[in-house]
Tab-separated table of C-alpha atoms in Angstrom:
chain	number	residue	atom	x	y	z
O	1	ALA	CA	54.755	43.128	121.628
O	2	VAL	CA	51.321	41.534	122.052
O	3	VAL	CA	50.625	41.779	118.296
O	4	VAL	CA	53.998	40.187	117.497
O	5	SER	CA	53.315	37.415	120.000
O	6	VAL	CA	49.867	36.702	118.533
O	7	LEU	CA	51.243	36.700	114.976
O	8	ALA	CA	54.123	34.414	115.942
O	9	SER	CA	51.698	32.045	117.655
O	10	ARG	CA	49.432	31.927	114.610
O	11	LEU	CA	52.317	31.422	112.205
O	12	THR	CA	53.637	28.566	114.367
O	13	ARG	CA	50.175	26.997	114.405
O	14	TYR	CA	49.805	27.320	110.603
O	15	ASP	CA	53.284	25.845	110.136
O	16	PHE	CA	52.375	22.938	112.447
O	17	LEU	CA	49.042	22.351	110.683
O	18	GLY	CA	50.705	22.606	107.281
O	19	GLY	CA	53.333	20.058	108.310
O	20	ARG	CA	50.639	17.754	109.645
O	21	LEU	CA	48.699	18.048	106.394
O	22	THR	CA	51.850	17.336	104.370
O	23	ARG	CA	52.561	14.185	106.435
O	24	GLN	CA	48.965	12.993	106.104
O	25	LEU	CA	48.997	13.499	102.329
O	26	ALA	CA	52.339	11.683	101.999
O	27	ALA	CA	50.943	8.724	103.964
O	28	LEU	CA	47.817	8.727	101.790
O	29	ASN	CA	49.895	8.739	98.585
O	30	LYS	CA	52.075	5.898	99.863
O	31	TYR	CA	48.993	3.857	100.781
O	32	LEU	CA	47.402	4.405	97.364
O	33	SER	CA	50.641	3.549	95.570
O	34	GLN	CA	51.151	0.370	97.611
O	35	ASN	CA	47.642	-0.735	96.691
O	36	GLY	CA	47.956	-0.205	92.940
O	37	VAL	CA	45.686	2.815	92.630
O	38	SER	CA	46.224	4.624	89.317
O	39	ALA	CA	47.914	8.035	89.277
O	40	GLU	CA	44.722	9.681	88.015
O	41	MET	CA	42.624	8.150	90.793
O	42	ALA	CA	45.317	8.962	93.379
O	43	PHE	CA	45.233	12.610	92.248
O	44	ARG	CA	41.442	12.712	92.692
O	45	VAL	CA	41.677	11.077	96.136
O	46	GLN	CA	44.409	13.497	97.232
O	47	ARG	CA	42.435	16.504	95.993
O	48	SER	CA	39.348	15.282	97.815
O	49	ALA	CA	41.327	14.703	101.023
O	50	GLU	CA	42.902	18.166	100.822
O	51	HIS	CA	39.457	19.693	100.415
O	52	ALA	CA	38.070	17.665	103.294
O	53	LEU	CA	40.884	18.788	105.601
O	54	SER	CA	41.162	22.417	104.540
O	55	GLY	CA	37.737	22.956	102.995
O	56	ILE	CA	36.698	23.722	99.444
O	57	ASN	CA	37.084	27.445	98.865
O	58	GLY	CA	37.390	27.890	102.630
O	59	GLU	CA	34.291	25.788	103.423
O	60	LEU	CA	34.635	23.463	106.404
O	61	THR	CA	32.597	20.481	107.515
O	62	GLN	CA	31.637	19.665	111.081
O	63	ASP	CA	34.187	16.867	111.409
O	64	THR	CA	37.075	19.257	110.676
O	65	VAL	CA	36.129	21.589	113.546
O	66	GLU	CA	37.376	19.744	116.625
O	67	LEU	CA	35.842	22.095	119.208
O	68	LEU	CA	32.294	21.282	118.114
O	69	SER	CA	32.557	17.960	119.926
O	70	ALA	CA	33.118	19.916	123.165
O	71	VAL	CA	29.837	21.817	122.746
O	72	SER	CA	26.863	20.414	124.656
O	73	GLU	CA	24.492	18.135	122.748
O	74	PRO	CA	21.443	20.431	123.173
O	75	LEU	CA	23.448	23.360	121.815
O	76	ARG	CA	24.652	21.286	118.823
O	77	VAL	CA	20.985	20.446	118.113
O	78	GLU	CA	20.260	24.174	117.975
O	79	VAL	CA	23.329	24.828	115.795
O	80	HIS	CA	22.258	22.138	113.329
O	81	PHE	CA	18.721	23.500	113.249
O	82	ALA	CA	20.070	26.978	112.510
O	83	MET	CA	22.315	25.578	109.765
O	84	TYR	CA	19.903	23.230	108.024
O	85	SER	CA	16.440	24.729	108.540
O	86	ARG	CA	17.347	27.483	106.061
O	87	VAL	CA	18.098	24.813	103.449
O	88	LEU	CA	15.057	22.684	104.284
O	89	ASN	CA	12.853	25.782	103.911
O	90	TRP	CA	13.499	25.639	100.150
O	91	HIS	CA	11.239	22.562	100.015
O	92	PRO	CA	7.509	23.288	100.574
O	93	PHE	CA	6.845	20.167	102.681
O	94	PHE	CA	9.811	20.732	104.982
O	95	ALA	CA	9.034	24.452	105.234
O	96	ASP	CA	5.568	23.526	106.532
O	97	CYS	CA	7.100	21.033	108.973
O	98	ILE	CA	9.518	23.663	110.299
O	99	ALA	CA	6.597	26.022	110.887
O	100	GLU	CA	4.256	23.409	112.404
O	101	VAL	CA	6.537	20.972	114.272
O	102	PRO	CA	9.915	22.675	114.813
O	103	HIS	CA	10.755	20.343	117.723
O	104	ILE	CA	10.667	17.364	115.349
O	105	MET	CA	12.610	19.227	112.660
O	106	ARG	CA	15.338	20.051	115.209
O	107	GLY	CA	15.916	16.319	115.614
O	108	ILE	CA	15.886	15.763	111.854
O	109	CYS	CA	18.420	18.560	111.352
O	110	HIS	CA	20.633	17.110	114.083
O	111	TYR	CA	20.446	13.388	113.329
O	112	ALA	CA	19.646	13.170	109.609
O	113	MET	CA	21.408	16.136	108.013
O	114	ALA	CA	25.095	16.518	107.171
O	115	THR	CA	27.218	18.666	104.902
O	116	MET	CA	29.281	17.063	102.173
O	117	LEU	CA	31.957	18.832	100.149
O	118	LEU	CA	32.396	17.538	96.605
O	119	CYS	CA	35.264	17.997	94.184
O	120	ARG	CA	34.604	18.551	90.489
O	121	GLY	CA	34.100	15.110	88.949
O	122	ASP	CA	32.854	13.359	92.099
O	123	VAL	CA	29.905	11.066	91.362
O	124	LEU	CA	27.261	11.332	94.061
O	125	PHE	CA	25.161	8.494	92.654
O	126	SER	CA	24.859	6.480	89.438
O	127	PHE	CA	22.037	5.220	87.256
O	128	GLY	CA	20.518	2.002	88.603
O	129	GLU	CA	22.147	2.330	92.022
O	130	GLU	CA	19.942	1.366	94.936
O	131	PRO	CA	21.412	3.329	97.834
O	132	ALA	CA	22.252	1.405	101.009
O	133	ASN	CA	21.782	4.647	102.972
O	134	PRO	CA	19.207	6.623	100.980
O	135	ARG	CA	19.726	10.394	101.030
O	136	MET	CA	18.052	13.374	99.509
O	137	TYR	CA	20.524	16.124	98.602
O	138	PHE	CA	20.145	19.907	98.769
O	139	VAL	CA	22.631	21.842	96.630
O	140	ARG	CA	24.088	24.624	98.784
O	141	LYS	CA	26.968	25.776	96.549
O	142	GLY	CA	28.376	24.888	93.178
O	143	THR	CA	26.864	23.055	90.244
O	144	LEU	CA	25.930	19.403	89.813
O	145	THR	CA	25.096	17.664	86.538
O	146	TYR	CA	22.260	15.147	86.447
O	147	ILE	CA	22.391	12.874	83.404
O	148	ARG	CA	19.277	10.862	82.589
O	149	TYR	CA	18.758	9.116	79.258
O	150	GLY	CA	21.440	11.267	77.632
O	151	THR	CA	19.940	14.564	78.795
O	152	ASN	CA	22.081	16.806	81.023
O	153	THR	CA	20.424	18.990	83.633
O	154	MET	CA	22.472	21.480	85.636
O	155	ILE	CA	21.440	21.690	89.288
O	156	GLN	CA	22.379	24.615	91.539
O	157	GLU	CA	21.244	26.250	94.769
O	158	PRO	CA	18.355	26.311	95.823
O	159	ASN	CA	17.462	22.925	94.341
O	160	TRP	CA	17.341	19.376	95.655
O	161	VAL	CA	17.641	15.919	94.128
O	162	ALA	CA	16.672	12.328	94.964
O	163	GLU	CA	13.629	13.230	97.035
O	164	ALA	CA	12.005	9.907	96.116
O	165	VAL	CA	14.385	8.028	98.455
O	166	LEU	CA	12.435	9.510	101.385
O	167	TRP	CA	9.101	8.079	100.308
O	168	THR	CA	9.794	4.764	98.567
O	169	ARG	CA	12.374	2.073	97.899
O	170	TRP	CA	14.400	3.647	95.133
O	171	LYS	CA	16.864	2.997	92.353
O	172	HIS	CA	18.456	6.130	90.949
O	173	GLN	CA	17.205	6.944	87.477
O	174	GLY	CA	20.274	8.930	86.435
O	175	THR	CA	23.814	9.871	87.403
O	176	LEU	CA	24.634	12.927	89.522
O	177	THR	CA	28.155	14.365	89.197
O	178	ALA	CA	29.756	17.515	90.597
O	179	ALA	CA	30.356	19.854	87.638
O	180	SER	CA	32.310	22.162	89.962
O	181	ASP	CA	33.487	22.017	93.537
O	182	ALA	CA	30.225	21.891	95.442
O	183	LYS	CA	28.577	21.726	98.833
O	184	VAL	CA	25.470	19.641	99.485
O	185	ALA	CA	23.393	18.909	102.562
């Protein structure tokens, strides 16, 4: 009886969440249609929204996990450090910083790092763009294509791009596009 009750509860929850997702997607489609967005662009927006809400290949981002906001701030700092220090360790400078000044790197992981899920075809930045909010990106999953002067470079884990934005005022020297569904930090 307990197993049946648990299963029924979960099925009801999934049905509720599925209905909520369906309503949200319908509202999004109506909004895009009312504002003259092309069918192709609307499809890309809907796919991106579905991935953001349900995750790409099961991946979730912090903003889709409501209970994280109930966790104490100091504990979230530790969670972010656990999540992002592994990624930052790929880079020699940040690996040294984690070893030498972990208290500072905890703050960087908490305040400056975030996970972004990308759908195939999403453009992360374009040639000549001067980012308003400069970000270096670490590829955690998937494949990105960097195109510079007609040359394509495939970028996968454990690589990073756009490091120069940390050290100088920067204009991107190429275009970075998700070649597959991807996860970057």
